[in-house]
Amino acid sequence: MIVVGLGGMGSAVAAHLATRGRRVLGLDRFTPPHDRGSSHGRSRIIRQLYFEGAGYVPLVQRAYELWEILQRDTRRDLLTVTGGLVIGPPDGEVVVGALASARQHGLAHQVLDSEDVASRFAALRVQAGHLAVYEEAAGILVPEACVAGHLEMAARRGAELRTGEKVNDWRVARGGGVVVSTTSGVEAAEQLVVAAGAWSGDVIASPVPLQVERQFVGWLRPTARPELFRPDRLPWFYADRGEDPPLYGIPDLAGDGVKVAFDHAGVTVSPDDVPAVRSDEMDELVAASTAYLPRLNGASGVATTCLYTNTPDGHFVVGRPPESPEVMLVTGFSGHGFKFCPVIGEVVTDLVVEGGTAFDVSAFAPSRTLPTSPGTT
Ligand SMILES: Cc1cc2nc3c(=O)[nH]c(=O)nc-3n(C[C@H](O)[C@H](O)[C@H](O)COP(=O)(O)OP(=O)(O)OC[C@H]3O[C@@H](n4cnc5c(N)ncnc54)[C@H](O)[C@@H]3O)c2cc1C
């Protein structure tokens, strides 16, 4: 097997394929973990309350188990349980969707009003009339450590991993399998896994249209009482702001500030040409954040960009494109994929080794029917 891309998903796929005895060659144009794609920025939310669709819950539950195993096997700190809050109007799709997933899967949660939030989490304010759904088991993953952990696991199980080597092209071999041309030479394999994130469309034409969206995130410092922003006093939050783009905040895990960002408020870009963060957009982010975290107006100035690879329906692309049965396409994670990396690694391995998986991944089929109007999650 050749795995193109060793970021969040490709590293997990390589690790799981190698664990199940497959010979794996993993290739990446950069040296993961790196900050050019989608798997950097020191934190990723993991949660079971899934407003994007209750069908994701069994997958994230398995992902929790697999992150735990990876954490133990590699002796790395990957996951911190902080609790998490999804906030919004009671009839908004985030709160309604989170509660629907909780009901369907019997997930533990608490519904808080603005006064409950202020008394439990001193740094946080929620506007009167909005609700906050609290999930105690929710947490934060460290993406760079997760990628490094999966690469370590893959290498230990015998995968050959080559970085700084770009896949330029591939073709179906005459006798079956694929031939891959890279910046260093030519390789042959039975099958190809394309997990090239924002660059996936350069490697293979995806049957599901992919849009690369620039995001930016900032780390802000409180003006007083920094202890109120630590993970033992502040959960992460994700706020549905109606007409305005959602805003999320992640507690200060490592003493480097509270991470804040808008979700899906970005512009379409080429992954090879991503404009740097501007001061006017940071000002807008600080203003929006202080509505929820009023003491958080000491901007630290640290900010970075990151890329979403969006599909029209916001669901992932995992499976074989009908035109290219020798390829497993693993992309289109639409800004909410990281938490699933290990279970996607397991699912892809099931599909390659067993020809099927116990998980329902029909929503991710490359050949699925798509909505006619564009949209994301
Ligand atoms: C700001 C931000 C916040 C997010 N927050 C969350 C969150 O809280 N929770 C969550 O679950 N998800 C979140 N996500 C989404 C999640 O991070 C992504 O879905 C996930 O990282 C995608 O991983 P990937 O492997 O597809 O892409 P990447 O990790 O970018 O990996 C793709 C790899 O392919 C390599 N590559 C590309 N082309 C080639 C080639 N031709 N040859 C060789 N190698 C190649 C690249 O170098 C790269 O290493 C967030 C994303 C962003 C940007």
Coordinates of C-alpha atoms and ligand atoms in Angstrom, one line a residue:
M1 CA 0.0 0.0 0.0
I2 CA 1.2 3.5 -0.7
V3 CA -0.3 6.2 1.5
V4 CA 0.0 9.7 0.1
G5 CA 0.0 12.3 2.9
L6 CA 1.0 11.6 6.5
G7 CA -0.9 14.3 8.3
G8 CA -3.8 13.7 10.7
M9 CA -5.5 11.0 8.6
G10 CA -2.6 9.5 6.6
S11 CA -0.5 8.9 9.7
A12 CA -3.5 7.1 11.3
V13 CA -4.1 5.1 8.2
A14 CA -0.5 4.1 7.9
A15 CA -0.4 3.1 11.6
H16 CA -3.6 0.9 11.3
L17 CA -2.6 -0.7 8.0
A18 CA 0.8 -1.6 9.3
T19 CA -0.7 -2.9 12.6
R20 CA -2.9 -5.3 10.6
G21 CA 0.2 -6.6 8.7
R22 CA 0.1 -4.6 5.5
R23 CA 3.3 -3.5 3.9
V24 CA 3.0 0.3 3.9
L25 CA 5.0 3.0 2.2
G26 CA 3.9 6.5 3.5
L27 CA 5.0 9.6 1.6
D28 CA 4.6 13.3 2.5
R29 CA 5.7 16.3 0.6
F30 CA 6.6 18.1 3.9
T31 CA 7.7 16.7 7.3
P32 CA 4.7 16.0 9.5
P33 CA 3.7 17.3 12.0
H34 CA 4.0 20.6 10.1
D35 CA 2.0 23.8 9.9
R36 CA 1.2 23.9 6.2
G37 CA -2.0 21.9 6.1
S38 CA -4.8 21.1 8.5
S39 CA -3.3 19.4 11.5
H40 CA -1.5 22.1 13.5
G41 CA -2.4 24.8 16.0
R42 CA -1.9 22.9 19.3
S43 CA -5.5 21.9 20.0
R44 CA -8.5 20.1 18.5
I45 CA -11.9 19.6 20.1
I46 CA -13.2 16.1 20.7
R47 CA -16.9 15.7 21.7
Q48 CA -19.7 13.1 21.4
L49 CA -22.6 15.5 21.2
Y50 CA -22.6 15.8 17.5
F51 CA -24.9 18.5 16.0
E52 CA -23.5 17.7 12.5
G53 CA -25.3 14.4 12.7
A54 CA -25.9 11.7 15.3
G55 CA -24.4 9.2 12.8
Y56 CA -21.0 10.4 13.8
V57 CA -21.4 9.3 17.5
P58 CA -20.4 5.6 17.2
L59 CA -17.3 6.7 15.2
V60 CA -16.2 9.3 17.8
Q61 CA -16.9 6.8 20.6
R62 CA -14.5 4.3 19.0
A63 CA -12.0 7.2 18.4
Y64 CA -11.9 7.9 22.1
E65 CA -10.9 4.3 22.7
L66 CA -8.2 4.4 20.0
W67 CA -6.8 7.7 21.2
E68 CA -6.5 6.2 24.7
I69 CA -4.6 3.2 23.2
L70 CA -2.3 5.4 21.2
Q71 CA -1.7 7.6 24.2
R72 CA -0.7 4.6 26.3
D73 CA 1.4 2.8 23.6
T74 CA 3.4 5.9 22.7
R75 CA 3.5 7.4 26.3
R76 CA 2.4 10.8 24.9
D77 CA -0.1 13.3 26.3
L78 CA -2.6 13.4 23.5
L79 CA -6.0 14.0 25.1
T80 CA -7.1 16.3 28.0
V81 CA -10.6 16.0 29.3
T82 CA -11.8 19.6 29.8
G83 CA -15.5 19.4 29.3
G84 CA -17.1 21.2 26.5
L85 CA -20.1 23.6 26.0
V86 CA -22.1 24.1 22.8
I87 CA -23.9 27.4 23.1
G88 CA -26.7 29.0 21.2
P89 CA -30.4 29.8 20.9
P90 CA -32.6 27.0 22.1
D91 CA -34.1 26.6 18.6
G92 CA -30.7 26.9 16.8
E93 CA -29.3 24.0 14.8
V94 CA -26.3 23.6 17.1
V95 CA -28.2 23.2 20.4
V96 CA -31.0 21.3 18.8
G97 CA -28.6 19.0 16.9
A98 CA -26.4 18.4 20.0
L99 CA -29.5 17.5 22.1
A100 CA -30.8 15.2 19.3
S101 CA -27.5 13.3 19.2
A102 CA -27.6 13.0 23.1
R103 CA -31.1 11.6 23.0
Q104 CA -30.4 9.2 20.2
H105 CA -27.3 7.7 21.8
G106 CA -28.1 8.3 25.5
L107 CA -25.1 10.6 26.0
A108 CA -24.6 12.3 29.4
H109 CA -25.1 16.0 29.3
Q110 CA -26.5 19.0 31.2
V111 CA -28.5 21.9 29.8
L112 CA -27.4 25.2 31.4
D113 CA -28.8 28.7 31.2
S114 CA -26.8 31.9 31.2
E115 CA -26.9 32.1 35.0
D116 CA -25.8 28.5 35.5
V117 CA -22.8 29.2 33.1
A118 CA -21.8 32.3 35.0
S119 CA -21.8 30.6 38.3
R120 CA -20.0 27.5 37.2
F121 CA -17.4 29.0 34.8
A122 CA -16.4 32.4 36.1
A123 CA -14.6 33.5 32.9
L124 CA -17.5 32.8 30.6
R125 CA -20.7 34.7 29.7
V126 CA -23.6 33.5 27.7
Q127 CA -26.3 35.9 26.5
A128 CA -29.6 35.7 28.4
G129 CA -32.1 33.4 26.6
H130 CA -29.3 31.2 25.0
L131 CA -28.6 27.7 26.3
A132 CA -25.3 25.9 26.8
V133 CA -25.2 22.1 26.6
Y134 CA -22.4 20.8 28.8
E135 CA -20.6 17.5 28.0
E136 CA -18.2 16.5 30.8
A137 CA -16.4 13.9 28.8
A138 CA -15.5 16.3 26.0
G139 CA -11.9 17.4 25.6
I140 CA -8.9 18.6 23.6
L141 CA -6.4 16.7 21.5
V142 CA -2.9 18.0 20.7
P143 CA -2.8 17.5 17.0
E144 CA 1.0 17.7 16.5
A145 CA 1.5 15.0 19.2
C146 CA -1.3 12.8 17.7
V147 CA 0.3 12.9 14.3
A148 CA 3.8 12.2 15.8
G149 CA 2.2 9.3 17.8
H150 CA 0.6 7.7 14.8
L151 CA 3.8 8.0 12.8
E152 CA 5.7 6.4 15.6
M153 CA 3.2 3.6 15.8
A154 CA 3.3 3.1 12.0
A155 CA 7.2 3.0 12.0
R156 CA 7.3 0.6 14.9
R157 CA 4.9 -1.8 13.0
G158 CA 7.2 -1.8 10.0
A159 CA 5.8 1.0 7.8
E160 CA 8.4 2.8 5.6
L161 CA 7.8 6.6 6.0
R162 CA 9.4 9.1 3.7
T163 CA 9.0 12.8 4.2
G164 CA 10.0 15.7 1.9
E165 CA 8.9 13.5 -1.0
K166 CA 6.0 14.8 -3.1
V167 CA 3.8 12.5 -5.2
N168 CA 3.6 14.1 -8.6
D169 CA 1.5 11.6 -10.4
W170 CA 0.1 8.1 -10.4
R171 CA -1.4 5.7 -12.9
V172 CA -2.9 2.2 -13.0
A173 CA -0.3 -0.4 -13.8
R174 CA -0.8 -2.7 -16.8
G175 CA -0.9 -5.9 -14.7
G176 CA -3.0 -4.3 -11.9
G177 CA -2.1 -2.1 -9.0
V178 CA -0.7 1.4 -9.3
V179 CA 2.6 3.1 -10.3
V180 CA 3.4 6.3 -8.4
S181 CA 5.9 9.0 -9.5
T182 CA 7.4 11.1 -6.8
T183 CA 10.0 13.8 -6.6
S184 CA 12.5 11.0 -5.8
G185 CA 11.6 8.2 -8.1
V186 CA 8.9 5.7 -9.1
E187 CA 7.1 3.2 -6.7
A188 CA 4.6 0.4 -7.4
A189 CA 1.9 -0.9 -5.1
E190 CA -1.3 -2.9 -5.1
Q191 CA -3.4 0.1 -3.9
L192 CA -3.1 3.8 -3.2
V193 CA -4.6 5.7 -0.2
V194 CA -4.9 9.4 -1.0
A195 CA -5.0 11.3 2.3
A196 CA -3.5 14.6 1.0
G197 CA -5.8 16.9 2.8
A198 CA -6.1 20.3 1.1
W199 CA -4.0 19.0 -1.8
S200 CA -6.1 15.9 -2.5
G201 CA -7.6 17.4 -5.6
D202 CA -4.0 17.7 -7.1
V203 CA -3.5 14.0 -6.6
I204 CA -6.8 12.7 -7.9
A205 CA -10.1 14.2 -9.2
S206 CA -12.5 13.7 -6.3
P207 CA -16.1 12.8 -7.3
V208 CA -17.2 14.9 -4.4
P209 CA -16.3 18.6 -5.0
L210 CA -13.7 19.9 -2.6
Q211 CA -13.3 23.5 -1.5
V212 CA -10.2 24.6 0.4
E213 CA -11.1 27.3 3.0
R214 CA -8.6 29.4 4.9
Q215 CA -9.2 29.7 8.6
F216 CA -7.3 31.7 11.1
V217 CA -6.9 31.3 14.9
G218 CA -5.5 33.5 17.6
W219 CA -4.2 33.1 21.1
L220 CA -5.4 35.8 23.5
R221 CA -4.3 36.5 27.0
P222 CA -6.6 37.5 29.9
T223 CA -6.0 40.9 31.4
A224 CA -6.5 39.4 34.9
R225 CA -7.1 36.1 36.8
P226 CA -5.4 33.8 34.3
E227 CA -6.3 30.8 36.5
L228 CA -10.0 31.2 35.4
F229 CA -8.9 30.3 31.8
R230 CA -7.2 27.1 32.6
P231 CA -8.8 23.8 31.6
D232 CA -9.9 23.0 35.2
R233 CA -12.0 26.2 35.4
L234 CA -13.0 26.7 31.8
P235 CA -14.3 24.1 29.3
W236 CA -13.9 24.7 25.5
F237 CA -17.0 26.3 24.0
Y238 CA -18.6 26.5 20.6
A239 CA -21.1 29.3 20.1
D240 CA -23.8 29.5 17.5
R241 CA -24.1 33.2 16.8
G242 CA -27.1 33.1 14.5
E243 CA -26.3 35.2 11.3
D244 CA -22.7 35.6 12.4
P245 CA -20.2 32.8 12.0
P246 CA -19.8 30.4 15.0
L247 CA -17.0 31.3 17.4
Y248 CA -15.1 28.8 19.5
G249 CA -12.7 29.1 22.4
I250 CA -10.2 26.6 23.9
P251 CA -8.9 27.0 27.5
D252 CA -5.3 27.9 28.1
L253 CA -3.8 24.5 28.2
A254 CA -0.1 25.3 28.2
G255 CA 0.1 28.9 29.5
D256 CA 0.2 30.3 26.0
G257 CA -3.2 31.9 26.0
V258 CA -6.8 31.0 25.1
K259 CA -7.3 29.9 21.5
V260 CA -10.2 31.5 19.7
A261 CA -11.4 31.3 16.2
F262 CA -14.4 31.7 13.9
D263 CA -15.7 28.5 12.2
H264 CA -16.3 28.5 8.5
A265 CA -15.8 32.2 8.1
G266 CA -12.9 31.9 5.6
V267 CA -12.3 32.5 2.0
T268 CA -11.5 29.9 -0.7
V269 CA -7.7 29.7 -1.3
S270 CA -5.1 27.6 -3.0
P271 CA -3.3 25.5 -0.3
D272 CA 0.0 26.7 -1.9
D273 CA -0.9 30.4 -1.4
V274 CA -2.5 31.1 1.9
P275 CA -2.5 34.8 3.0
A276 CA -1.1 35.6 6.4
V277 CA -3.4 36.7 9.3
R278 CA -4.2 40.5 9.1
S279 CA -4.5 42.8 12.0
D280 CA -8.1 43.9 11.1
E281 CA -9.4 40.3 11.2
M282 CA -7.6 39.8 14.6
D283 CA -9.4 42.9 15.9
E284 CA -12.7 41.4 14.8
L285 CA -11.9 38.1 16.5
V286 CA -10.9 39.9 19.8
A287 CA -14.2 41.9 19.7
A288 CA -16.3 38.7 19.1
S289 CA -14.4 36.8 21.8
T290 CA -14.8 39.3 24.6
A291 CA -18.6 39.0 24.3
Y292 CA -18.1 35.5 25.7
L293 CA -14.9 36.0 27.7
P294 CA -15.0 39.6 28.9
R295 CA -11.6 39.5 30.6
L296 CA -9.9 38.3 27.4
N297 CA -8.8 41.5 25.9
G298 CA -5.1 41.3 26.2
A299 CA -4.4 40.1 22.7
S300 CA -1.1 38.3 22.6
G301 CA -0.8 38.8 18.9
V302 CA 0.0 35.2 18.1
A303 CA -2.1 33.9 15.3
T304 CA -1.9 31.4 12.5
T305 CA -3.8 30.1 9.5
C306 CA -5.0 26.6 8.8
L307 CA -7.0 24.9 6.0
Y308 CA -10.4 23.2 5.9
T309 CA -11.1 20.9 2.9
N310 CA -14.9 21.2 2.6
T311 CA -17.5 19.1 0.8
P312 CA -20.9 20.4 -0.3
D313 CA -22.7 18.5 2.5
G314 CA -20.0 18.8 5.2
H315 CA -19.6 15.0 5.4
F316 CA -16.2 13.3 4.8
V317 CA -15.0 11.4 1.7
V318 CA -13.9 7.9 2.6
G319 CA -14.0 5.2 0.0
R320 CA -13.1 4.2 -3.5
P321 CA -14.0 6.6 -6.3
P322 CA -16.1 4.6 -8.8
E323 CA -13.7 5.5 -11.6
S324 CA -10.6 4.5 -9.6
P325 CA -11.2 1.3 -7.6
E326 CA -7.5 0.9 -6.8
V327 CA -7.6 4.2 -4.8
M328 CA -9.0 4.8 -1.4
L329 CA -9.8 8.5 -1.1
V330 CA -9.7 9.9 2.5
T331 CA -10.4 13.6 2.4
G332 CA -13.0 16.3 2.7
F333 CA -13.0 16.5 6.5
S334 CA -14.8 19.8 6.3
G335 CA -13.3 21.3 9.5
H336 CA -14.4 18.6 11.9
G337 CA -12.3 15.6 11.1
F338 CA -9.4 15.5 13.5
K339 CA -11.1 13.8 16.4
F340 CA -11.9 10.9 14.1
C341 CA -8.3 10.2 12.8
P342 CA -7.7 6.9 14.5
V343 CA -11.2 5.5 13.7
I344 CA -10.8 6.6 10.1
G345 CA -7.5 4.7 10.1
E346 CA -9.3 1.7 11.4
V347 CA -12.2 2.0 8.9
V348 CA -9.8 2.4 5.9
T349 CA -7.9 -0.6 7.1
D350 CA -11.2 -2.6 7.4
L351 CA -12.1 -1.6 3.9
V352 CA -8.7 -2.5 2.5
V353 CA -8.1 -5.7 4.4
E354 CA -11.7 -7.1 4.9
G355 CA -13.5 -5.4 2.1
G356 CA -16.0 -3.9 4.5
T357 CA -16.4 -2.3 7.9
A358 CA -18.8 -2.6 10.8
F359 CA -19.2 1.2 11.0
D360 CA -21.9 2.9 8.9
V361 CA -19.8 5.1 6.6
S362 CA -22.4 5.3 3.8
A363 CA -22.6 9.1 4.3
F364 CA -18.9 9.3 3.3
A365 CA -19.2 7.4 0.0
P366 CA -17.4 9.2 -2.8
S367 CA -20.4 8.3 -5.1
R368 CA -23.1 9.7 -2.8
T369 CA -25.8 12.0 -3.9
L370 CA -25.0 15.6 -3.0
P371 CA -27.3 18.5 -2.2
T372 CA -27.9 20.8 -5.2
S373 CA -27.2 24.0 -3.2
P374 CA -23.7 24.5 -1.7
G375 CA -23.3 24.4 2.0
T376 CA -21.1 22.9 4.7
T377 CA -22.0 21.4 8.0
Ligands
LIG1 C1 -8.2 25.9 12.4 C2 -8.8 24.5 12.4 C3 -9.4 24.0 13.5 C4 -9.9 22.7 13.5 N1 -10.6 22.3 14.6 C5 -11.0 21.0 14.7 C6 -11.5 20.5 15.9 O1 -11.5 21.2 16.9 N2 -11.9 19.2 16.0 C7 -11.8 18.4 14.9 O2 -12.2 17.2 15.0 N3 -11.3 18.8 13.7 C8 -10.9 20.1 13.6 N4 -10.3 20.6 12.5 C9 -10.3 19.7 11.3 C10 -9.1 18.8 11.3 O3 -8.0 19.4 11.8 C11 -8.9 18.3 9.9 O4 -10.1 17.6 9.4 C12 -7.8 17.2 9.8 O5 -6.6 17.8 10.3 C13 -7.5 16.9 8.3 O6 -6.4 16.0 8.3 P1 -5.8 15.6 6.8 O7 -4.9 14.4 7.1 O8 -6.9 15.4 5.9 O9 -5.0 16.8 6.3 P2 -3.4 17.2 6.7 O10 -3.2 16.9 8.1 O11 -3.2 18.5 6.2 O12 -2.6 16.1 5.9 C14 -2.4 16.1 4.5 C15 -1.0 15.8 4.2 O13 -0.8 15.5 2.9 C16 0.5 15.9 2.5 N5 0.5 16.0 1.0 C17 -0.4 16.8 0.2 N6 -0.1 16.6 -1.1 C18 0.9 15.7 -1.2 C19 1.6 15.1 -2.2 N7 1.3 15.4 -3.5 N8 2.5 14.2 -2.0 C20 2.8 13.8 -0.7 N9 2.2 14.4 0.4 C21 1.2 15.3 0.2 C22 0.6 17.2 3.2 O14 2.0 17.6 3.3 C23 0.0 16.9 4.5 O15 1.0 16.5 5.5 C24 -9.8 21.9 12.4 C25 -9.1 22.3 11.3 C26 -8.6 23.6 11.3 C27 -7.9 24.1 10.0

